[in-house]
Coordinates of C-alpha atoms and ligand atoms in Angstrom, one line a residue:
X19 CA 128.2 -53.6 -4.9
X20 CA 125.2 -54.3 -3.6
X21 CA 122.0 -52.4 -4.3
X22 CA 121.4 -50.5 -0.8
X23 CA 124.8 -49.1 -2.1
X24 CA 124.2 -48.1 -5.3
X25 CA 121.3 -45.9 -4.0
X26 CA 123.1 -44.2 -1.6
X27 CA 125.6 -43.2 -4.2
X28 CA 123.1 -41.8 -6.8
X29 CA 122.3 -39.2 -7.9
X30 CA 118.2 -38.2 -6.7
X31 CA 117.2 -36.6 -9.7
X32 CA 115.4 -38.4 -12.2
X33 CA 116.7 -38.3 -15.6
X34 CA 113.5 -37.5 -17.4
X35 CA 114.0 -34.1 -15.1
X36 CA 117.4 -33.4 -15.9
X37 CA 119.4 -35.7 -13.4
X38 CA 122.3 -38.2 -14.3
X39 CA 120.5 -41.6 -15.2
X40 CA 121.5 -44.5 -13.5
X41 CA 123.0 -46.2 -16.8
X42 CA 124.7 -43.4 -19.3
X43 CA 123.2 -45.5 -22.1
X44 CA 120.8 -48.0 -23.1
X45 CA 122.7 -51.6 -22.6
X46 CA 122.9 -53.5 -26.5
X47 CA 120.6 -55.7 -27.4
X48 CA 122.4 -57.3 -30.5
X49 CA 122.9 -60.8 -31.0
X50 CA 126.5 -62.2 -29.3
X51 CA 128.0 -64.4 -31.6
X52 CA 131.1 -66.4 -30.8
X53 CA 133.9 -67.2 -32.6
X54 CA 133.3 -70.6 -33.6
X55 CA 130.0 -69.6 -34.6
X56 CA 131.3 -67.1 -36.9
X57 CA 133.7 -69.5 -38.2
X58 CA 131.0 -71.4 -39.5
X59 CA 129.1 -69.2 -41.3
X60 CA 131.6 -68.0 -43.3
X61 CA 132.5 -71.6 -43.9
X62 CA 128.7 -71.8 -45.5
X63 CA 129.2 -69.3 -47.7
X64 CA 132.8 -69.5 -48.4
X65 CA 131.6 -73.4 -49.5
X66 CA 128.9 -72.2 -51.6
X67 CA 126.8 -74.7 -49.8
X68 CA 123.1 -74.6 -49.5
X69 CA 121.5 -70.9 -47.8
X70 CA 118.0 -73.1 -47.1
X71 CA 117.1 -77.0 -48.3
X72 CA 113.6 -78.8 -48.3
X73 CA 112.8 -80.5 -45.0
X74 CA 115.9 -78.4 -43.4
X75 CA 119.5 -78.4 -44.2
X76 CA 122.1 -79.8 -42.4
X77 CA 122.7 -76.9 -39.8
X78 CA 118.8 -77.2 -39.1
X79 CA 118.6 -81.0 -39.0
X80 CA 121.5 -80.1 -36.3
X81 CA 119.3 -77.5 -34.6
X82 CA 116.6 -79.4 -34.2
X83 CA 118.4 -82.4 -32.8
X84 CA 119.9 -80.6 -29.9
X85 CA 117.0 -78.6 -29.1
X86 CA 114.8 -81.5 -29.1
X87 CA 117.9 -83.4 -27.1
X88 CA 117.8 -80.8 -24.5
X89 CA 113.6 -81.6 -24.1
X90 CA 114.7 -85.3 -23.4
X91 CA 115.8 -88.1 -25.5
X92 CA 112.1 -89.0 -26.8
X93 CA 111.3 -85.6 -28.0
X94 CA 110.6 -84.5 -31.7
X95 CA 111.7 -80.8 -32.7
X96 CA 111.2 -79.0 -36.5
X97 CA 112.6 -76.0 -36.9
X98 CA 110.9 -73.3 -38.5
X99 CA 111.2 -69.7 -39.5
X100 CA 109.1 -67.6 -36.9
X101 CA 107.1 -68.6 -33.4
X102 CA 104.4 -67.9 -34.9
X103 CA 104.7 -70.5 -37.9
X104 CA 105.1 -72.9 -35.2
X105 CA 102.1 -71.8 -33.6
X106 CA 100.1 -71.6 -36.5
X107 CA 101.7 -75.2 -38.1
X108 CA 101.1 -77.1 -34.5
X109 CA 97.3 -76.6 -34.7
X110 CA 97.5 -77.3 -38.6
X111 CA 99.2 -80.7 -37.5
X112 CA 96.2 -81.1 -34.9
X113 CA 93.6 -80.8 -37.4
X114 CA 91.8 -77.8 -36.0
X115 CA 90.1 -76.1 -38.5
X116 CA 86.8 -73.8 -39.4
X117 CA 84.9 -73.5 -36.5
X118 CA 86.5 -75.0 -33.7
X119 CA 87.6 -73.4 -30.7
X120 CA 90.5 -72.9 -29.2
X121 CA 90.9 -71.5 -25.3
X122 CA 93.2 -69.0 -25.1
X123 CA 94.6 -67.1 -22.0
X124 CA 93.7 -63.2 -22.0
X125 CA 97.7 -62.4 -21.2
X126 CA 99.2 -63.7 -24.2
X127 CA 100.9 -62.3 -27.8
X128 CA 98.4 -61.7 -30.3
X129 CA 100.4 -64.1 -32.2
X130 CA 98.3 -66.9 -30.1
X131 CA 95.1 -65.6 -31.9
X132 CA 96.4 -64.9 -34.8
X133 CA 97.2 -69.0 -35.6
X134 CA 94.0 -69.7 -34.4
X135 CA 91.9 -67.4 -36.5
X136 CA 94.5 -68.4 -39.6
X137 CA 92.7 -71.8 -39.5
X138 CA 89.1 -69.7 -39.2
X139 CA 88.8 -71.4 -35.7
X140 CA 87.7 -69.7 -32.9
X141 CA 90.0 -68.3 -30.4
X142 CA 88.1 -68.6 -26.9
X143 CA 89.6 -65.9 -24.3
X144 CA 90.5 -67.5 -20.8
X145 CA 91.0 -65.6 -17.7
X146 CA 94.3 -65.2 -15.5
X147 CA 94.8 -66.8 -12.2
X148 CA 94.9 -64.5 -9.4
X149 CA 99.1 -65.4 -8.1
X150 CA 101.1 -65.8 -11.2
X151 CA 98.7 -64.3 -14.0
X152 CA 99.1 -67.8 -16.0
X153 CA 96.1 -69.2 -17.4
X154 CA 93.6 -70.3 -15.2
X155 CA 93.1 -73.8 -15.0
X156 CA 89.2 -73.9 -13.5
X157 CA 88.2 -71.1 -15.9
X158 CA 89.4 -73.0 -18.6
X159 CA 87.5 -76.1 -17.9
X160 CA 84.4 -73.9 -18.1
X161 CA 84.9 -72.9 -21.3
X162 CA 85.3 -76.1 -22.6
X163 CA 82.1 -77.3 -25.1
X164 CA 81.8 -79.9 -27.9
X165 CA 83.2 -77.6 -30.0
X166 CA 86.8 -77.4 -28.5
X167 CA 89.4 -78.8 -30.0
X168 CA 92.7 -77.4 -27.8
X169 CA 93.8 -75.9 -24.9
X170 CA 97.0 -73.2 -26.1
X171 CA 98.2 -71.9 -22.9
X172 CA 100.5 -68.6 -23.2
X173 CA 103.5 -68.8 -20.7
X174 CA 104.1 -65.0 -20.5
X175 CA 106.5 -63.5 -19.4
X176 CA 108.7 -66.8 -19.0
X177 CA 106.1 -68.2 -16.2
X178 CA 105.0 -71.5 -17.1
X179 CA 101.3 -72.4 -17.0
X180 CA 100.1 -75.0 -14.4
X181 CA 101.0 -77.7 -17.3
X182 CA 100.3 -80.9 -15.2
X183 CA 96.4 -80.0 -14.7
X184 CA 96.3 -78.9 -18.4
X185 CA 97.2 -81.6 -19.3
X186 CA 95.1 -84.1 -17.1
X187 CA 92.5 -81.7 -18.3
X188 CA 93.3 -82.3 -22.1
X189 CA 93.5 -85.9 -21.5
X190 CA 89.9 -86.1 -19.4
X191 CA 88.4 -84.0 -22.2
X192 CA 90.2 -85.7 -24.8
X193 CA 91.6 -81.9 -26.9
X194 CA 95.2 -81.5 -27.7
X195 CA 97.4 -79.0 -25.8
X196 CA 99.6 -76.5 -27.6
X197 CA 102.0 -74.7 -25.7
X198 CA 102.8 -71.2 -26.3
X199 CA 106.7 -71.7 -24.4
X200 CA 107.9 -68.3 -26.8
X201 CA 108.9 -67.1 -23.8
X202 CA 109.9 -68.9 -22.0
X203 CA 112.4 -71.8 -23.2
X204 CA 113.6 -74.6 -20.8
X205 CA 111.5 -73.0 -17.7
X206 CA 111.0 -75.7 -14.8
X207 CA 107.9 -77.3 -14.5
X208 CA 108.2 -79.9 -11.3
X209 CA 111.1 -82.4 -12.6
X210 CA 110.4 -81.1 -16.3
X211 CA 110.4 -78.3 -18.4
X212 CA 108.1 -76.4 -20.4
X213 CA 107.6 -77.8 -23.8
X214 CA 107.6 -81.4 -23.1
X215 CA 103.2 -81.4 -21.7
X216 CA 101.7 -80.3 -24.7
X217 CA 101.1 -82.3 -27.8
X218 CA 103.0 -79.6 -29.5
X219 CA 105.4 -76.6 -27.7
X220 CA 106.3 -73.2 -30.0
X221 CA 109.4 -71.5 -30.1
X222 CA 110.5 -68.5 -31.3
X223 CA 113.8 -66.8 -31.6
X224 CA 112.9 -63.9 -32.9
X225 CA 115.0 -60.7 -31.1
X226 CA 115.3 -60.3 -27.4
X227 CA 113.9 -63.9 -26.6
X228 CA 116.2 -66.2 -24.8
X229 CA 117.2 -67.7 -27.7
X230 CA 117.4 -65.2 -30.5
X231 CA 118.6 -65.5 -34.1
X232 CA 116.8 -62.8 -36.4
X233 CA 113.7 -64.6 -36.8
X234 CA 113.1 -68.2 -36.5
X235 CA 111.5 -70.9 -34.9
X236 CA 110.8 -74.3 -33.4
X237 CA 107.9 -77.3 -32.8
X238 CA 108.7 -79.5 -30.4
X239 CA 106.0 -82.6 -30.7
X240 CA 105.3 -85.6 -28.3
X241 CA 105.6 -88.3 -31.6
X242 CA 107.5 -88.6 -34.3
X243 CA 104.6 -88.7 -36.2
X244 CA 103.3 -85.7 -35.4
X245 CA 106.3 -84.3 -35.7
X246 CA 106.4 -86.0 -39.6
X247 CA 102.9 -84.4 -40.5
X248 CA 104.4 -80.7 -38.5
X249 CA 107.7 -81.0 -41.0
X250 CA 105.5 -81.6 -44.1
X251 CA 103.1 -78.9 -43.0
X252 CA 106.1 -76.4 -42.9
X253 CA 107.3 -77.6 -46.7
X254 CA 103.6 -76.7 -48.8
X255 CA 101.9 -80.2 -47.3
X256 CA 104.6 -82.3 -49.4
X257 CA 105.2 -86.0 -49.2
X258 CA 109.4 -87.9 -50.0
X259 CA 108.2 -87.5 -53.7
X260 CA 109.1 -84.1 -56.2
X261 CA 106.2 -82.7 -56.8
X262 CA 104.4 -84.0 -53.9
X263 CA 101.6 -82.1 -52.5
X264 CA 99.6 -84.4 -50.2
X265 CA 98.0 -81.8 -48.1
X266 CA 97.2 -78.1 -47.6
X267 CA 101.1 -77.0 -46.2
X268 CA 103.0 -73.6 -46.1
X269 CA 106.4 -72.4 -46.1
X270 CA 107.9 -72.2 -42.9
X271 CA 111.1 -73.5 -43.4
X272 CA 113.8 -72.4 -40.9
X273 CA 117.2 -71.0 -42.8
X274 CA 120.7 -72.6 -42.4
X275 CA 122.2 -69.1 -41.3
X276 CA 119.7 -68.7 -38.8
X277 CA 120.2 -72.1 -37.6
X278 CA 123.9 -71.6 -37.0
X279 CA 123.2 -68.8 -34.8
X280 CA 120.2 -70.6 -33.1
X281 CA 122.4 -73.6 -32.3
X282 CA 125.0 -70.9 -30.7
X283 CA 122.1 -69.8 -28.4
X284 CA 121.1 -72.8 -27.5
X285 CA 124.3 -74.1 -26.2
X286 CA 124.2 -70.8 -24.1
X287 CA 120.4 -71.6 -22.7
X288 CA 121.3 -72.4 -19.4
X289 CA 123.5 -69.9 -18.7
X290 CA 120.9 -67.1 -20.5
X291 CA 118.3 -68.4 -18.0
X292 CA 120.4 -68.2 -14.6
X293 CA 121.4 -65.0 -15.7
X294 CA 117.9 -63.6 -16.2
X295 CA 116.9 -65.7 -12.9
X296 CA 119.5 -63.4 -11.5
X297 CA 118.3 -60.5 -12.7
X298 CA 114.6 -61.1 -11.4
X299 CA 116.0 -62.3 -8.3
X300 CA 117.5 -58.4 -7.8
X301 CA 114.3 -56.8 -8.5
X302 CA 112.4 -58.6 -5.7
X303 CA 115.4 -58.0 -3.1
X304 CA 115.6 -54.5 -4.2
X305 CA 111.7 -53.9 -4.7
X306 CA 110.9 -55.0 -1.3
X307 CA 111.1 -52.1 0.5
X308 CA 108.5 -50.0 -2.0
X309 CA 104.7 -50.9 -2.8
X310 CA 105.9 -52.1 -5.9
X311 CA 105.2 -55.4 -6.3
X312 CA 106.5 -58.6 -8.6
X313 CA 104.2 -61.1 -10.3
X314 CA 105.4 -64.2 -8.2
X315 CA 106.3 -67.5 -10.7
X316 CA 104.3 -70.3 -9.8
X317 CA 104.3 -72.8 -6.9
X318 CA 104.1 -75.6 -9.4
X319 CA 107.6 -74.0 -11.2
X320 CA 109.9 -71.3 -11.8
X321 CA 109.6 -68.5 -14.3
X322 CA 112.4 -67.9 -17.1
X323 CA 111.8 -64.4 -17.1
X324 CA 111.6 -63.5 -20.6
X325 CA 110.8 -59.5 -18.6
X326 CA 109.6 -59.3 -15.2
X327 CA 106.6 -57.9 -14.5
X328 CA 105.8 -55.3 -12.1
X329 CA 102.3 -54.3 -10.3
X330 CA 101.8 -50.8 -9.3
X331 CA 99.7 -50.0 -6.3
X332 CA 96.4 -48.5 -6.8
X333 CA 97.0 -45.1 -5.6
X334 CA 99.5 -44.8 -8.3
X335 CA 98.2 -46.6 -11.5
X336 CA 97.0 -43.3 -13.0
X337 CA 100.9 -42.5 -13.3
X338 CA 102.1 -45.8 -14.8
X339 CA 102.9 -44.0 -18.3
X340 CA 104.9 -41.6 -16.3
X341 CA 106.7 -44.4 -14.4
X342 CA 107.5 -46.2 -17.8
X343 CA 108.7 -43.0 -19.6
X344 CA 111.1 -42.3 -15.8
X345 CA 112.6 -45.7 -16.3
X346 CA 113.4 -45.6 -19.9
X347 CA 115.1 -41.8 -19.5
X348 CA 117.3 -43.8 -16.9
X349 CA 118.4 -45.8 -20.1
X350 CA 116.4 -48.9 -18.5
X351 CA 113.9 -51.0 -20.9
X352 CA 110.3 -50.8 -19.6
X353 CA 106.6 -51.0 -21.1
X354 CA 103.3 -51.5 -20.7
X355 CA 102.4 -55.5 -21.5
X356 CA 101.6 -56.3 -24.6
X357 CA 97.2 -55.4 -24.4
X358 CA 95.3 -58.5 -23.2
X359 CA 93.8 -60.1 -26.3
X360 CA 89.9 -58.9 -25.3
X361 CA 91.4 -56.1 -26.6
X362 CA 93.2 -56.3 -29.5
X363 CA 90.5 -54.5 -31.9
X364 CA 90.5 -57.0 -35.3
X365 CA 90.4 -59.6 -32.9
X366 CA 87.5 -58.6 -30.7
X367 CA 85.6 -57.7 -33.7
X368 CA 86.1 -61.4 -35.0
X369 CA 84.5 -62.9 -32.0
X370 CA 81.7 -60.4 -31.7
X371 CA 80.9 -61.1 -35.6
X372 CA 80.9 -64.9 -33.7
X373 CA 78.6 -63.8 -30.7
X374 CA 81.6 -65.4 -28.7
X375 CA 83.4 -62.1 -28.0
X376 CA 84.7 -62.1 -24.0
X377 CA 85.4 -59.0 -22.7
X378 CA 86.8 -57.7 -19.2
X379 CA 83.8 -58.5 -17.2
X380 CA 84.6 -62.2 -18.3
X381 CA 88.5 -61.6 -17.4
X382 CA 88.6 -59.8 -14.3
X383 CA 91.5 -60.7 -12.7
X384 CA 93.7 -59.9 -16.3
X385 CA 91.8 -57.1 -17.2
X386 CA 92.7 -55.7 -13.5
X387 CA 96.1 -57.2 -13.3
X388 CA 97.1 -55.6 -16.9
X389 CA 95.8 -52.2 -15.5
X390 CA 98.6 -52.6 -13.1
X391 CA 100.9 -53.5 -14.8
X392 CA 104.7 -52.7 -16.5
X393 CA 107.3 -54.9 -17.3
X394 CA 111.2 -53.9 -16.6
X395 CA 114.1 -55.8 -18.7
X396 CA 115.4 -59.2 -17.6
X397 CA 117.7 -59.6 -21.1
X398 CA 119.1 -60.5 -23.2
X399 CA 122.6 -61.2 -22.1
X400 CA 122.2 -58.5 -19.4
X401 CA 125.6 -58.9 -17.1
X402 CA 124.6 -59.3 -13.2
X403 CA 126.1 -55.3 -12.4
X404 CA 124.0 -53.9 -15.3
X405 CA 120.8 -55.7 -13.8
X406 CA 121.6 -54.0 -10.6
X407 CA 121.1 -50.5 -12.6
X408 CA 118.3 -51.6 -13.9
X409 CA 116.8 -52.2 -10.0
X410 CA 117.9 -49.3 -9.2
X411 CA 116.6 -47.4 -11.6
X412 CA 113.1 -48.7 -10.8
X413 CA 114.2 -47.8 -7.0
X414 CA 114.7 -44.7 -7.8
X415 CA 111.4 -43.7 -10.2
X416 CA 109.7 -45.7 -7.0
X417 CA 111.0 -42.9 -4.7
X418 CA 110.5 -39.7 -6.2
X419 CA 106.8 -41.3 -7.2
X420 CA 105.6 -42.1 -3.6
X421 CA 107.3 -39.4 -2.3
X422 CA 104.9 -37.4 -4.3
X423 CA 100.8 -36.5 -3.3
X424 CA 99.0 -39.4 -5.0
Ligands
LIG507 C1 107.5 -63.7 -29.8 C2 106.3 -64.4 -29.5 C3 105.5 -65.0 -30.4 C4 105.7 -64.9 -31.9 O1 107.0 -65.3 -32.3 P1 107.6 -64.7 -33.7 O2 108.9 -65.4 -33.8 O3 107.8 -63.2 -33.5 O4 106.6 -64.9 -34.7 C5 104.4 -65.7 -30.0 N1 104.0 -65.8 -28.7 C6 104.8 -65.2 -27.7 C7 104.4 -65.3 -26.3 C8 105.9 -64.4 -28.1 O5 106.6 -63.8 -27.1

């Protein structure tokens, strides 16, 4: 069935006024576990063994092997119990601290500041590029001073940051490079993938990310002994010995249940990622036609598409709570992006109590993009038919919007 199709068939009227939605109900959103995953949980418990060990049981010793396998053969992964543990562990392990200051992309999670501003640095806000909306390169080599330490690039959405000049910038400047992949897992970056520039990549697998298992998380590092200092970090800073304690460290360990279903997840990675390729690819055939237009992935790679996100034209951004509220009625995910981090209140109070607060008039091209902007479901584990609804619920929202006065 292909979407020119479905629209035909359809019924006009939109669902928030009364009309048949495109999708009788919302599609679930709950974890798909097979049966050999299964199998070994109750295994786990039926053995009594271990629920969660020091340094990582053996199901997360297993996890981290394959994830950090599936980065390349000389790639380090610890698992841990949120994305943003491993955020906030990664620039423990760098040695940022009080003071320092860390550039940041304005389109981000406020989990990105809120690592940074754990270790009483200073998160410093970084403008979009005007194509993709990843962090802009040039904007963020202005910002750099003697005071930064790291460069923690945000790949939202699933779209990776231009990774090869942030890391020749890293490298020039000499900071360290963190990558926020949360999003997007395994997305290509030239012959690579996300995860393997930075000094250190997070994960998370919290719900409705690619790889999804409750809550948890995972560092990937560049040496093993980062990756050493990262796994004591994440078990309160202790050395081989009991009673260790050789630095400040927390308690981010990663549980063996979790791992189990994190290691079913990543085995179906690949397939998880063509399917939300698919997906996106939809939306642009079937978007087209309308003024409604798709944040392109970047010329330097391709986007995971943890959601993809949608720019409204001008004449109809007043309406964009309207359009959100249409799409959902039609039993189809859809929100506004998560606020750019100028203006996430706690946070922009922090900077301003730091005279290093940057606002919109520093971010144009987010602060305009976001205004723009709504993001339509991609996943998880939504079939190829059931992403064709979700196009064609946005078709149809599209219509009835532009066939109105502006
Ligand atoms: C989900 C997410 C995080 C935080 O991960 P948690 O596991 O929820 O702590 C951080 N950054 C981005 C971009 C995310 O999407």
């Amino acid at each position: 069935m292909t979407i020119s199709q479905t629209s035909t068939t359809s019924s006009s009227a939109l669902a928030i006024h009364g009309g048949v939605p495109v999708r009788p109900r919302p599609v679930s959103m709950t974890t798909h576990l097979g049966p050999a995953a299964r199998l070994r949980i109750a295994g786990v418990l039926e053995r009594h063994e271990p629920l969660s060990e020091y340094y990582g049981g053996p199901w997360a010793r297993r996890f981290e092997d394959e994830f950090a396998r599936y980065h390349g053969a000389d790639r380090h992964a610890v698992a841990v119990n949120s994305g943003t543990s491993a955020l906030h562990v990664s620039l423990a392990a760098a040695g940022i601290g009080p003071g320092d200051e860390v550039i940041v992309p304005a389109l981000a999670f406020v989990a990105a500041a809120t690592a940074v501003v754990q270790l009483g640095a200073v998160p410093v806000i970084c403008d979009a590029e005007p194509h993709s909306l990843t962090m802009d390169v040039r904007a963020a080599e202005a910002l750099v001073t003697d005071r930064t330490r790291a460069i923690l690039p945000v790949h939202l959405w699933g779209h990776p940051a231009d990774l090869a000049s942030l890391r020749a910038l890293c490298d020039a400047r000499g900071l360290v490079l963190v990558e926020d992949a949360c999003q997007a897992p395994g997305a290509p970056v030239g012959a690579a993938r996300t995860g393997t520039f930075g000094d250190f990549a997070a994960y998370s697998f919290a719900n409705r990310k690619h790889i999804h298992c409750g809550d948890g998380g995972m560092v990937l590092c560049r040496t093993a002994e980062a990756a050493r200092t990262v796994r004591s970090m994440a078990n309160f800073g202790k050395g081989p010995g009991w009673d260790d304690y050789h630095t400040l460290g927390y308690n981010y360990r990663m549980v063996e249940v979790s791992a189990l279903i994190g290691l079913e997840g990543l085995a179906d990675l690949d397939d998880e990622i063509a399917r939300r390729q698919h997906a996106a690819s939809l939306y642009r055939q079937g978007l087209r036609d309308t003024d409604l237009a798709p944040v392109p992935a970047p010329a330097w790679g391709d986007s995971v598409y943890f959601k993809m996100p949608v720019l409204l034209p001008e004449r109809h951004v007043a309406r964009r709570q309207f359009v959100i509220d249409a799409i959902h009625a039609e039993n189809v995910s859809s929100r506004i992006p998560h606020r750019p981090l100028f203006a996430v209140p706690w946070l922009a109070e922090y900077l301003r109590a730091r005279g290093r607060y940057r606002g919109p008039e520093d971010c144009r091209v987010a602060a305009s993009a976001h205004a723009r902007l709504f993001e339509v479901e991609t996943g998880p584990h939504l079939p190829a038919e059931e992403a064709a609804r979700s196009v064609e619920a946005v078709r149809k929202v599209w219509r009835q919007l532009d066939g109105q006065a502006p």
